[in-house]
Coordinates of C-alpha atoms in Angstrom, one line a residue:
M22 CA -0.5 10.9 -7.4
T23 CA -3.9 11.5 -9.2
K24 CA -5.2 14.5 -11.1
H25 CA -7.8 15.1 -8.5
G26 CA -5.3 17.1 -6.5
F27 CA -5.8 20.0 -8.9
T28 CA -9.4 20.4 -7.7
L29 CA -8.1 21.5 -4.2
F30 CA -7.6 25.0 -5.6
L31 CA -10.7 25.3 -7.8
F32 CA -13.9 24.3 -5.9
L33 CA -16.1 24.9 -8.8
S34 CA -19.1 22.7 -7.9
A35 CA -22.5 24.1 -8.2
V36 CA -23.4 26.8 -5.6
A37 CA -26.6 26.7 -3.7
I38 CA -28.8 29.8 -4.0
A39 CA -29.0 31.5 -0.7
T40 CA -32.4 32.1 0.9
F41 CA -33.4 35.7 0.6
R42 CA -34.2 37.7 3.7
D43 CA -37.4 39.7 3.8
E44 CA -37.3 43.1 2.1
Q45 CA -36.6 46.1 4.3
E46 CA -39.4 48.4 4.9
F47 CA -38.9 51.8 3.3
C48 CA -39.7 55.1 5.0
E49 CA -42.8 56.9 3.7
N50 CA -41.4 60.3 4.7
E51 CA -41.1 62.7 1.8
S52 CA -37.5 63.4 2.8
C53 CA -36.5 60.0 1.4
N54 CA -37.5 61.0 -2.1
E55 CA -35.0 62.0 -4.8
R56 CA -34.5 65.7 -5.2
E57 CA -33.5 68.0 -8.0
F58 CA -29.9 68.7 -7.3
D59 CA -28.9 72.4 -6.8
K60 CA -25.2 72.9 -6.7
S61 CA -25.4 76.6 -5.9
H62 CA -26.1 76.2 -2.2
F63 CA -24.0 73.0 -1.7
Y64 CA -22.0 73.2 1.5
S65 CA -21.3 76.9 1.3
D66 CA -19.7 76.8 4.7
V67 CA -17.1 74.2 3.7
K68 CA -13.5 75.3 3.2
H69 CA -11.9 74.4 -0.1
C70 CA -8.3 73.5 -1.0
G71 CA -7.1 76.7 -2.7
E72 CA -3.4 75.8 -2.8
I73 CA -3.6 72.2 -4.1
P74 CA -4.0 72.1 -7.9
L75 CA -6.4 69.3 -8.1
A76 CA -9.8 70.1 -9.7
L77 CA -12.5 67.5 -9.6
S78 CA -15.7 67.1 -11.6
H79 CA -18.8 64.9 -11.2
K80 CA -20.5 63.3 -14.2
L81 CA -22.7 61.5 -11.7
L82 CA -24.5 64.6 -10.6
D83 CA -26.4 65.1 -13.8
A84 CA -26.7 61.4 -14.8
L85 CA -28.0 59.6 -11.7
P86 CA -30.7 60.3 -9.1
L87 CA -29.5 61.8 -5.9
D88 CA -30.9 62.0 -2.4
D89 CA -30.2 65.2 -0.4
G90 CA -30.9 64.1 3.1
N91 CA -27.8 63.6 5.3
V92 CA -29.8 61.6 7.9
I93 CA -29.1 57.9 8.7
R94 CA -32.1 56.0 7.3
T95 CA -33.3 53.8 4.5
V96 CA -33.0 55.6 1.2
K97 CA -35.0 55.0 -1.9
R98 CA -35.0 56.0 -5.6
S99 CA -31.4 57.2 -5.4
V100 CA -28.0 56.0 -6.3
F101 CA -26.1 58.5 -4.2
S102 CA -26.8 60.7 -1.2
E103 CA -25.3 64.1 -0.4
S104 CA -23.0 63.7 2.6
Q105 CA -20.4 66.0 4.0
P106 CA -17.2 64.6 5.5
S107 CA -16.5 65.1 9.2
P108 CA -12.9 66.4 9.6
L109 CA -10.7 64.4 11.9
K110 CA -9.7 66.2 15.1
E111 CA -6.3 67.8 14.8
P112 CA -3.3 67.4 15.1
L113 CA -3.1 65.3 12.0
T114 CA -0.1 63.4 10.7
L115 CA 0.6 62.5 7.1
A116 CA 1.8 59.0 7.7
A117 CA 2.3 57.8 4.1
V118 CA 1.9 59.0 0.5
S119 CA 2.1 57.0 -2.7
Q120 CA 4.4 59.0 -5.0
D121 CA 3.2 56.8 -7.9
V122 CA -0.4 57.8 -7.4
L123 CA 0.6 61.4 -6.8
R124 CA 2.6 61.8 -9.9
N125 CA 1.2 59.3 -12.4
I126 CA -2.5 59.4 -11.6
L127 CA -3.1 62.9 -10.1
D128 CA -0.4 64.8 -12.0
L129 CA 0.8 66.5 -8.8
N130 CA 4.3 67.5 -7.9
E131 CA 5.9 66.0 -4.8
S132 CA 6.2 69.5 -3.4
V133 CA 2.5 69.7 -2.6
I134 CA 3.1 67.3 0.3
Q135 CA 5.0 70.1 2.0
N136 CA 2.0 72.4 1.9
E137 CA 0.3 72.3 5.3
E138 CA -3.0 72.4 3.5
F139 CA -2.4 69.0 1.9
V140 CA -3.1 66.9 5.0
R141 CA -6.5 68.6 5.5
C142 CA -7.4 68.1 1.8
V143 CA -6.7 64.4 1.8
S144 CA -8.5 63.8 5.1
G145 CA -11.7 65.6 4.5
G146 CA -11.0 68.8 6.4
K147 CA -11.1 70.8 3.2
L148 CA -12.6 70.0 -0.2
F149 CA -10.8 70.0 -3.6
P150 CA -12.3 72.5 -6.1
G151 CA -15.3 71.0 -7.9
S152 CA -15.8 68.4 -5.2
V153 CA -19.3 67.4 -4.2
P154 CA -19.1 64.7 -1.6
L155 CA -21.5 61.8 -2.1
A156 CA -22.2 58.5 -0.3
H157 CA -23.2 55.5 -2.6
R158 CA -26.3 53.5 -1.9
Y159 CA -25.9 49.8 -2.5
G160 CA -27.0 46.5 -1.0
G161 CA -25.5 43.1 -1.0
H162 CA -25.4 39.4 -0.1
Q163 CA -23.2 39.0 2.9
F164 CA -22.0 35.5 3.7
G165 CA -24.6 34.1 1.3
Y166 CA -27.7 36.1 2.7
W167 CA -29.3 39.2 1.5
A168 CA -28.4 42.0 3.9
G169 CA -30.6 44.8 2.5
Q170 CA -29.4 48.4 2.3
L171 CA -25.7 48.8 3.1
G172 CA -24.0 51.7 1.4
D173 CA -21.0 53.8 2.0
G174 CA -21.2 54.1 5.8
R175 CA -17.8 55.8 6.2
A176 CA -16.7 56.8 2.7
H177 CA -17.2 59.9 0.7
L178 CA -16.9 60.1 -3.0
L179 CA -15.4 63.5 -3.6
G180 CA -15.5 63.6 -7.4
E181 CA -13.7 62.5 -10.6
Y182 CA -10.3 63.5 -11.8
T183 CA -9.2 63.2 -15.5
N184 CA -5.5 63.2 -15.8
R185 CA -3.2 64.2 -18.6
K186 CA -3.3 60.7 -20.0
G187 CA -7.0 60.9 -20.3
E188 CA -7.7 58.4 -17.5
R189 CA -10.7 59.1 -15.3
W190 CA -10.3 58.2 -11.6
E191 CA -12.9 58.5 -8.9
V192 CA -11.5 60.0 -5.7
Q193 CA -12.9 58.8 -2.4
L194 CA -12.2 59.2 1.3
K195 CA -12.5 56.3 3.7
G196 CA -13.0 56.9 7.4
S197 CA -14.3 60.4 6.8
G198 CA -17.4 60.4 9.0
K199 CA -21.0 59.4 9.1
T200 CA -23.3 59.2 6.0
P201 CA -27.0 58.2 5.6
Y202 CA -25.7 54.6 5.4
S203 CA -23.7 54.5 8.6
R204 CA -26.4 52.6 10.5
S205 CA -25.0 52.3 14.1
G206 CA -21.4 53.0 13.0
D207 CA -19.4 56.2 13.8
G208 CA -18.2 56.6 10.2
R209 CA -14.5 56.3 11.3
A210 CA -11.7 54.0 10.4
V211 CA -8.8 53.2 12.7
I212 CA -5.0 53.1 12.2
R213 CA -5.0 49.3 12.2
S214 CA -7.3 48.9 9.2
S215 CA -6.1 52.0 7.4
V216 CA -2.5 50.9 7.3
R217 CA -3.6 47.6 5.8
E218 CA -5.8 49.3 3.2
F219 CA -3.1 51.7 2.2
L220 CA -0.3 49.2 1.9
C221 CA -2.3 46.4 0.2
S222 CA -3.9 48.7 -2.4
E223 CA -0.4 49.6 -3.6
A224 CA 1.1 46.2 -3.1
M225 CA -1.5 44.6 -5.3
H226 CA -1.0 47.1 -8.1
F227 CA 2.7 46.4 -8.2
L228 CA 2.0 42.7 -8.3
G229 CA 0.0 43.3 -11.4
V230 CA -3.4 42.6 -9.9
P231 CA -6.3 44.9 -10.9
T232 CA -7.0 47.0 -7.8
S233 CA -8.1 50.3 -6.3
R234 CA -5.2 52.6 -5.4
A235 CA -4.3 54.7 -2.3
L236 CA -2.8 58.1 -2.4
S237 CA -2.4 58.9 1.3
L238 CA -2.8 57.8 4.9
V239 CA -3.6 60.4 7.5
V240 CA -3.8 59.6 11.2
S241 CA -5.1 61.6 14.1
E242 CA -5.3 61.7 17.9
E243 CA -9.1 61.3 17.7
P244 CA -10.3 58.4 19.9
V245 CA -12.3 55.7 18.2
W246 CA -13.7 52.8 20.2
R247 CA -13.6 49.3 18.7
D248 CA -14.2 45.7 19.6
P249 CA -11.7 44.1 17.3
F250 CA -12.8 40.5 17.7
Y251 CA -16.4 41.0 18.7
N252 CA -15.8 39.4 22.1
G253 CA -16.9 42.3 24.3
S254 CA -13.3 43.7 24.7
V255 CA -13.7 47.3 23.6
I256 CA -10.5 49.2 23.2
K257 CA -9.6 52.8 22.4
E258 CA -7.9 53.3 19.0
R259 CA -7.1 56.3 16.9
G260 CA -8.9 57.5 13.8
A261 CA -7.4 57.6 10.3
V262 CA -8.4 58.4 6.8
V263 CA -7.2 56.9 3.5
L264 CA -7.7 58.8 0.2
R265 CA -8.2 56.1 -2.4
L266 CA -9.0 56.0 -6.1
A267 CA -10.6 53.6 -8.6
K268 CA -11.9 53.9 -12.1
S269 CA -15.3 53.2 -10.5
W270 CA -16.6 52.1 -7.1
F271 CA -19.8 50.5 -8.5
R272 CA -20.2 46.9 -7.4
I273 CA -22.7 44.0 -7.9
G274 CA -24.6 45.3 -4.9
S275 CA -25.2 48.7 -6.6
L276 CA -27.5 46.9 -9.0
E277 CA -28.9 44.4 -6.6
I278 CA -30.5 47.0 -4.3
L279 CA -32.4 48.5 -7.2
T280 CA -33.8 45.2 -8.4
R281 CA -34.7 44.2 -4.9
T282 CA -36.7 47.4 -4.3
G283 CA -38.4 47.3 -7.7
E284 CA -36.7 50.5 -8.8
L285 CA -36.3 49.2 -12.4
D286 CA -36.2 52.6 -14.0
V287 CA -33.3 53.6 -11.8
L288 CA -31.7 50.2 -12.4
R289 CA -31.8 50.8 -16.2
T290 CA -30.4 54.4 -15.7
L291 CA -27.5 53.2 -13.6
L292 CA -26.7 50.3 -15.8
D293 CA -26.7 52.4 -19.0
F294 CA -24.5 54.9 -17.3
V295 CA -22.0 52.2 -16.2
I296 CA -21.9 50.7 -19.7
K297 CA -21.5 54.1 -21.4
E298 CA -18.7 55.3 -19.1
H299 CA -16.8 52.1 -18.4
F300 CA -17.6 49.6 -21.1
K301 CA -17.1 51.8 -24.2
S302 CA -16.7 48.8 -26.6
I303 CA -20.3 48.0 -26.0
A304 CA -22.6 49.9 -28.3
T305 CA -25.2 51.8 -26.3
N306 CA -27.8 51.0 -28.9
D307 CA -27.1 47.3 -29.0
P308 CA -30.3 45.5 -28.0
D309 CA -28.2 42.8 -26.3
K310 CA -25.9 45.2 -24.5
Y311 CA -26.9 43.9 -21.0
V312 CA -26.0 40.3 -22.1
V313 CA -22.6 41.6 -23.5
F314 CA -22.1 43.5 -20.2
F315 CA -22.7 40.4 -18.2
S316 CA -20.3 38.4 -20.3
R317 CA -17.6 41.0 -19.8
V318 CA -18.0 41.1 -16.1
L319 CA -18.0 37.3 -15.8
N320 CA -14.8 37.0 -17.9
E321 CA -13.0 39.6 -16.0
T322 CA -14.2 38.4 -12.6
A323 CA -12.9 34.9 -13.4
H324 CA -9.6 36.3 -14.5
L325 CA -9.3 38.5 -11.3
I326 CA -9.9 35.6 -8.9
A327 CA -7.4 33.4 -10.8
H328 CA -4.9 36.3 -10.4
W329 CA -5.6 36.4 -6.7
M330 CA -4.9 32.7 -6.5
S331 CA -1.6 33.0 -8.4
V332 CA -0.2 35.3 -5.7
G333 CA -1.8 33.5 -2.7
F334 CA -4.3 36.3 -1.9
A335 CA -7.4 35.7 0.1
H336 CA -9.8 38.6 0.1
G337 CA -11.6 37.6 3.2
V338 CA -15.0 39.1 2.6
C339 CA -16.2 38.2 -0.9
N340 CA -19.7 39.6 -0.4
T341 CA -21.5 41.0 -3.5
D342 CA -21.1 44.5 -2.1
N343 CA -17.4 44.0 -2.3
F344 CA -17.3 42.7 -5.9
S345 CA -16.5 45.4 -8.4
L346 CA -18.5 45.6 -11.7
L347 CA -15.1 46.6 -13.2
S348 CA -13.5 43.5 -11.8
I349 CA -10.9 45.3 -9.7
T350 CA -9.9 44.4 -6.1
F351 CA -11.3 46.7 -3.5
H352 CA -12.3 46.8 0.2
Y353 CA -9.2 45.6 1.9
G354 CA -10.5 44.4 5.2
P355 CA -9.5 41.0 6.7
F356 CA -7.5 39.9 3.8
G357 CA -4.4 37.7 4.0
F358 CA -1.6 36.4 1.8
M359 CA -1.4 32.7 2.4
E360 CA 1.9 31.5 4.0
S361 CA 1.9 27.7 4.3
Y362 CA -0.1 26.3 1.4
D363 CA -3.5 25.4 2.6
P364 CA -6.7 25.5 0.4
N365 CA -8.7 26.0 3.6
F366 CA -6.8 29.2 4.6
V367 CA -9.2 31.7 6.0
P368 CA -7.7 35.1 7.0
N369 CA -10.9 36.5 8.5
T370 CA -11.7 35.3 12.1
S371 CA -15.3 36.4 11.6
D372 CA -15.7 33.8 8.9
D373 CA -16.4 30.9 11.3
E374 CA -17.6 28.5 8.5
G375 CA -14.8 29.3 6.1
R376 CA -17.1 30.4 3.4
Y377 CA -14.4 32.7 2.0
S378 CA -11.4 30.5 2.3
I379 CA -8.8 30.9 -0.4
G380 CA -9.8 27.6 -2.0
A381 CA -13.5 28.7 -2.2
Q382 CA -13.0 32.0 -3.8
A383 CA -13.6 30.8 -7.4
N384 CA -16.8 29.2 -6.2
V385 CA -17.9 32.4 -4.4
G386 CA -17.2 34.3 -7.6
L387 CA -19.7 32.0 -9.3
F388 CA -22.3 32.7 -6.6
N389 CA -21.8 36.4 -6.9
L390 CA -22.2 36.3 -10.6
Q391 CA -25.5 34.4 -10.2
K392 CA -26.6 37.3 -8.0
L393 CA -25.6 39.8 -10.7
L394 CA -27.6 37.9 -13.2
E395 CA -30.6 37.9 -10.9
A396 CA -30.2 41.7 -10.6
L397 CA -30.2 42.0 -14.4
K398 CA -33.1 39.6 -15.0
P399 CA -35.9 42.2 -15.0
L400 CA -34.2 44.0 -17.9
L401 CA -33.7 40.9 -20.0
T402 CA -36.0 39.1 -22.5
S403 CA -36.4 35.4 -22.2
D404 CA -33.9 34.8 -25.0
Q405 CA -31.4 37.1 -23.4
L406 CA -31.8 35.4 -20.1
S407 CA -31.2 32.0 -21.7
Q408 CA -28.0 33.4 -23.3
S409 CA -26.8 34.8 -20.0
Q410 CA -27.5 31.5 -18.2
Q411 CA -25.3 29.8 -20.8
I412 CA -22.6 32.4 -20.3
L413 CA -22.8 31.7 -16.6
R414 CA -22.3 28.0 -17.2
E415 CA -19.0 28.8 -19.0
Y416 CA -17.5 30.5 -15.9
P417 CA -15.7 27.3 -14.5
Q418 CA -13.9 26.8 -17.8
I419 CA -12.9 30.5 -18.1
Y420 CA -11.6 30.5 -14.6
H421 CA -9.8 27.1 -15.0
Q422 CA -8.1 28.3 -18.2
R423 CA -6.8 31.5 -16.7
F424 CA -5.6 29.7 -13.5
H425 CA -3.8 27.2 -15.7
E426 CA -2.1 29.9 -17.7
L427 CA -0.9 31.8 -14.6
F428 CA 0.5 28.7 -12.8
K429 CA 2.2 27.5 -15.9
A430 CA 4.0 30.8 -16.0
K431 CA 4.9 30.5 -12.4
L432 CA 6.6 27.2 -13.2
G433 CA 8.4 28.6 -16.2
F434 CA 6.5 26.5 -18.8
L435 CA 6.2 27.7 -22.4
G436 CA 3.7 26.2 -24.8
N437 CA 1.1 23.6 -23.8
E438 CA 1.4 20.0 -22.9
E439 CA -1.4 17.6 -21.8
K440 CA 0.2 16.8 -18.4
D441 CA 0.8 20.4 -17.4
S442 CA -2.2 20.4 -15.1
Y443 CA -1.0 17.2 -13.5
V444 CA 2.5 18.7 -12.8
I445 CA 0.8 21.8 -11.2
A446 CA -1.6 19.7 -9.1
F447 CA 1.2 17.4 -8.0
L448 CA 3.3 20.3 -6.7
L449 CA 0.3 21.8 -4.9
K450 CA -0.4 18.5 -3.2
L451 CA 3.2 18.3 -2.0
M452 CA 3.0 21.9 -0.7
E453 CA -0.2 21.1 1.1
D454 CA 1.2 17.9 2.7
T455 CA 4.4 19.6 3.9
G456 CA 3.0 23.0 4.7
A457 CA 5.5 24.6 2.3
D458 CA 5.4 28.4 2.0
F459 CA 3.3 29.3 -1.0
T460 CA 5.1 32.5 -2.1
M461 CA 8.7 31.3 -1.4
T462 CA 8.3 27.9 -2.9
F463 CA 7.6 29.4 -6.3
R464 CA 10.1 32.1 -5.8
Q465 CA 12.9 29.7 -4.8
L466 CA 12.1 27.5 -7.7
S467 CA 12.8 30.5 -9.9
E468 CA 16.1 31.2 -8.1
V469 CA 17.5 27.7 -7.8
T470 CA 19.5 26.1 -10.6
L471 CA 18.1 23.0 -12.2
S472 CA 21.2 21.0 -11.2
R473 CA 20.8 22.0 -7.6
L474 CA 17.1 21.1 -7.8
Q475 CA 17.9 17.7 -9.2
K476 CA 20.4 17.0 -6.3
G477 CA 17.7 17.9 -3.8
S478 CA 20.0 19.4 -1.2
F479 CA 19.3 23.1 -0.4
A480 CA 21.1 25.8 1.5
P481 CA 19.4 27.4 4.5
S482 CA 18.4 30.4 2.3
L483 CA 16.2 28.0 0.2
W484 CA 14.2 27.1 3.3
A485 CA 10.9 26.7 1.4
L486 CA 12.3 24.2 -1.0
S487 CA 14.0 22.4 1.9
D488 CA 10.6 22.0 3.6
L489 CA 9.1 20.8 0.3
S490 CA 11.9 18.3 -0.2
S491 CA 10.9 16.4 2.9
H492 CA 8.0 14.9 1.0
K493 CA 8.6 11.3 -0.1
H494 CA 7.3 12.1 -3.6
F495 CA 9.4 15.2 -4.0
R496 CA 12.0 13.6 -6.3
D497 CA 9.2 12.1 -8.4
W498 CA 7.8 15.6 -9.0
V499 CA 11.2 17.0 -9.7
Q500 CA 11.8 14.5 -12.4
L501 CA 8.4 15.3 -14.0
Y502 CA 9.3 19.0 -13.8
L503 CA 12.8 18.7 -15.3
Q504 CA 11.5 16.6 -18.1
R505 CA 8.8 19.2 -18.9
L506 CA 11.4 22.0 -18.9
S507 CA 13.8 20.0 -21.1
R508 CA 11.3 20.0 -23.9
I509 CA 11.4 23.8 -24.2
M510 CA 13.7 24.4 -27.1
S511 CA 16.7 26.7 -26.8
D512 CA 15.9 27.6 -23.3
S513 CA 18.8 28.2 -20.9
D514 CA 18.6 28.0 -17.1
E515 CA 19.2 31.7 -16.9
E516 CA 16.3 32.5 -19.2
R517 CA 14.0 30.2 -17.2
Q518 CA 15.1 31.9 -13.9
H519 CA 14.6 35.4 -15.4
R520 CA 11.2 34.4 -16.8
M521 CA 10.0 32.9 -13.5
Q522 CA 11.3 35.7 -11.3
G523 CA 9.2 38.1 -13.2
V524 CA 6.0 36.5 -12.1
N525 CA 6.9 35.0 -8.7
P526 CA 7.3 37.8 -6.1
R527 CA 9.9 37.6 -3.4
Y528 CA 7.8 39.9 -1.2
V529 CA 4.1 40.1 -0.4
L530 CA 2.2 41.9 2.4
R531 CA 2.1 39.1 4.9
N532 CA -0.1 39.7 7.9
W533 CA 2.8 39.7 10.3
M534 CA 4.6 42.3 8.3
A535 CA 1.5 44.6 8.3
E536 CA 1.1 43.9 12.0
S537 CA 4.7 44.9 12.7
A538 CA 4.1 48.2 10.9
I539 CA 0.8 48.8 12.6
R540 CA 2.2 48.4 16.1
K541 CA 4.9 51.0 15.3
A542 CA 2.4 53.3 13.6
E543 CA 0.2 53.3 16.7
K544 CA 3.2 54.8 18.5
N545 CA 3.6 57.4 15.8
D546 CA 6.5 55.5 14.2
F547 CA 5.8 55.2 10.5
S548 CA 9.2 53.9 9.5
E549 CA 8.0 50.4 8.7
V550 CA 5.0 51.6 6.8
T551 CA 7.5 53.5 4.6
L552 CA 9.8 50.5 4.3
L553 CA 7.0 48.1 3.4
Q554 CA 5.6 50.6 0.9
K555 CA 9.1 50.9 -0.7
T556 CA 9.6 47.1 -0.7
L557 CA 6.2 46.3 -2.2
M558 CA 6.7 48.7 -5.1
E559 CA 9.3 46.2 -6.4
P560 CA 8.1 42.8 -5.2
F561 CA 10.0 40.8 -7.8
M562 CA 13.4 42.3 -7.0
E563 CA 15.6 41.3 -4.1
Q564 CA 16.2 44.4 -1.9
E565 CA 18.8 44.8 0.7
E566 CA 16.6 46.6 3.3
A567 CA 13.8 44.1 2.9
E568 CA 16.3 41.2 3.3
R569 CA 17.6 42.8 6.5
A570 CA 14.0 43.2 7.8
G571 CA 13.5 39.4 7.2
Y572 CA 10.7 39.9 4.7
A573 CA 11.9 36.8 2.7
T574 CA 12.7 34.6 5.7
K575 CA 10.4 32.1 7.5
P576 CA 7.6 34.0 9.3
P577 CA 8.3 34.5 13.0
S578 CA 6.6 32.1 15.4
W579 CA 4.3 34.9 16.8
A580 CA 2.8 35.3 13.3
Q581 CA 0.9 32.1 13.8
Q582 CA -1.2 33.7 16.5
L583 CA -2.2 36.7 14.5
R584 CA -5.9 37.3 13.8
V585 CA -7.7 39.8 11.7
S586 CA -11.4 40.5 11.6
C587 CA -14.0 42.6 9.9
S588 CA -13.6 45.2 12.7
S589 CA -12.0 48.3 11.3

């Protein structure tokens, strides 16, 4: 076994710069120009949530240029456009609520859920006090190519909430209707994608991965027509809305669009706002603040992707418009948690070339950071650009180091030894060759005793280790592993198990589990959505209901036929 096996999970070779597409032409109509914002007449006919004690504010209104036309078109010289949500047709059903978000982020009592006004407030039928709905303008590189103006085509930023802990959260609806950025879309989301968004947002949080959050899932009887696999088979689905939150929804594409269109004054305004509000340790009068900003984003992006890898998460659409400037995970579309270990695992059936396979995510992160630096370039001096390019070259090492730390923890290692990378790589190679389950291999290593591991005979409940043990080099790896653990002073087997079980989840949101919940939800049975939500709040603890549901057993045979796409 050679050390090259470790590279299966890194893919950090140089990335080719994608060819830019031609710039979009911009409308000459005066209606495209930014306007002075007048709150006094804003949506005077919109009903407000008078009985839900959640007051929002909007720092964005006075700080950033706004466009006031709610017509689908190319927008210029604006960061946001005014856009009113389109309420879903009633009857509405509150399918799920995150009690953690409700209580610990929004400071709301559980009793508000019983108020019949609540479901309208969290689905766009009514607006919270202080809310001014906006749609964000951004662009992005999609599958390596510049896609021009994109923007929030079915999302509305309602405002910002500052909770009793002093945390500021931006509150957004997804699936709430058309905006100036909807292009040919209808502005809606369907139950299928909304269940996945709601569950995975919360699941990632409880796994410890930086992420957006989801408060609620509301479903309706409103028909929405979709072609799920882009094969001409259009089907009728039902509309749904997720109310989600993040510290910020700004992404790399937020800056790219402004550089691409030559709006450098707006670029500087937006960048200064982002630094002031979200990177408070960077002095606003620091002449190198943009370089420091780039360095921070690069470091945190490398750490985020390493964290994805440590839980077997493949995002599915790592376009620059889906990469947060705050390095959190958002846009839960055709994601997937890897089952059988495979560096070429691609959850998104729309990704024919495997650009966003799980093993390529670190490399795609490098590509996206290159695009961020290109967006910043007009604001940098030649010396600052040179510094930033050197920072970019450090990305592979930053990623590798964090990846190494996380996987050492998954194996229960303490301290550093020269051969740790080899032990990790050796295991991953055995897992790839045998198709061993990623999540349960590490989990069962944390549950098995070392004496049982040395014997190499496993009970049916340790099915992942049993699969792994079929490899001819399994015993060689076990000996290396046991020798490494034996050099940890004063460490008992129980301490090792406890340490490892704290970082190796027993439950993740596998696609087959989400699909099972979706099929029931489409029949107005939200019991499995509730069960999954409860299970994924404590992914590191064995739970009786989850065990009965088979969430830690071998995936069912039908799971192999599941497909997810960008259609939502």
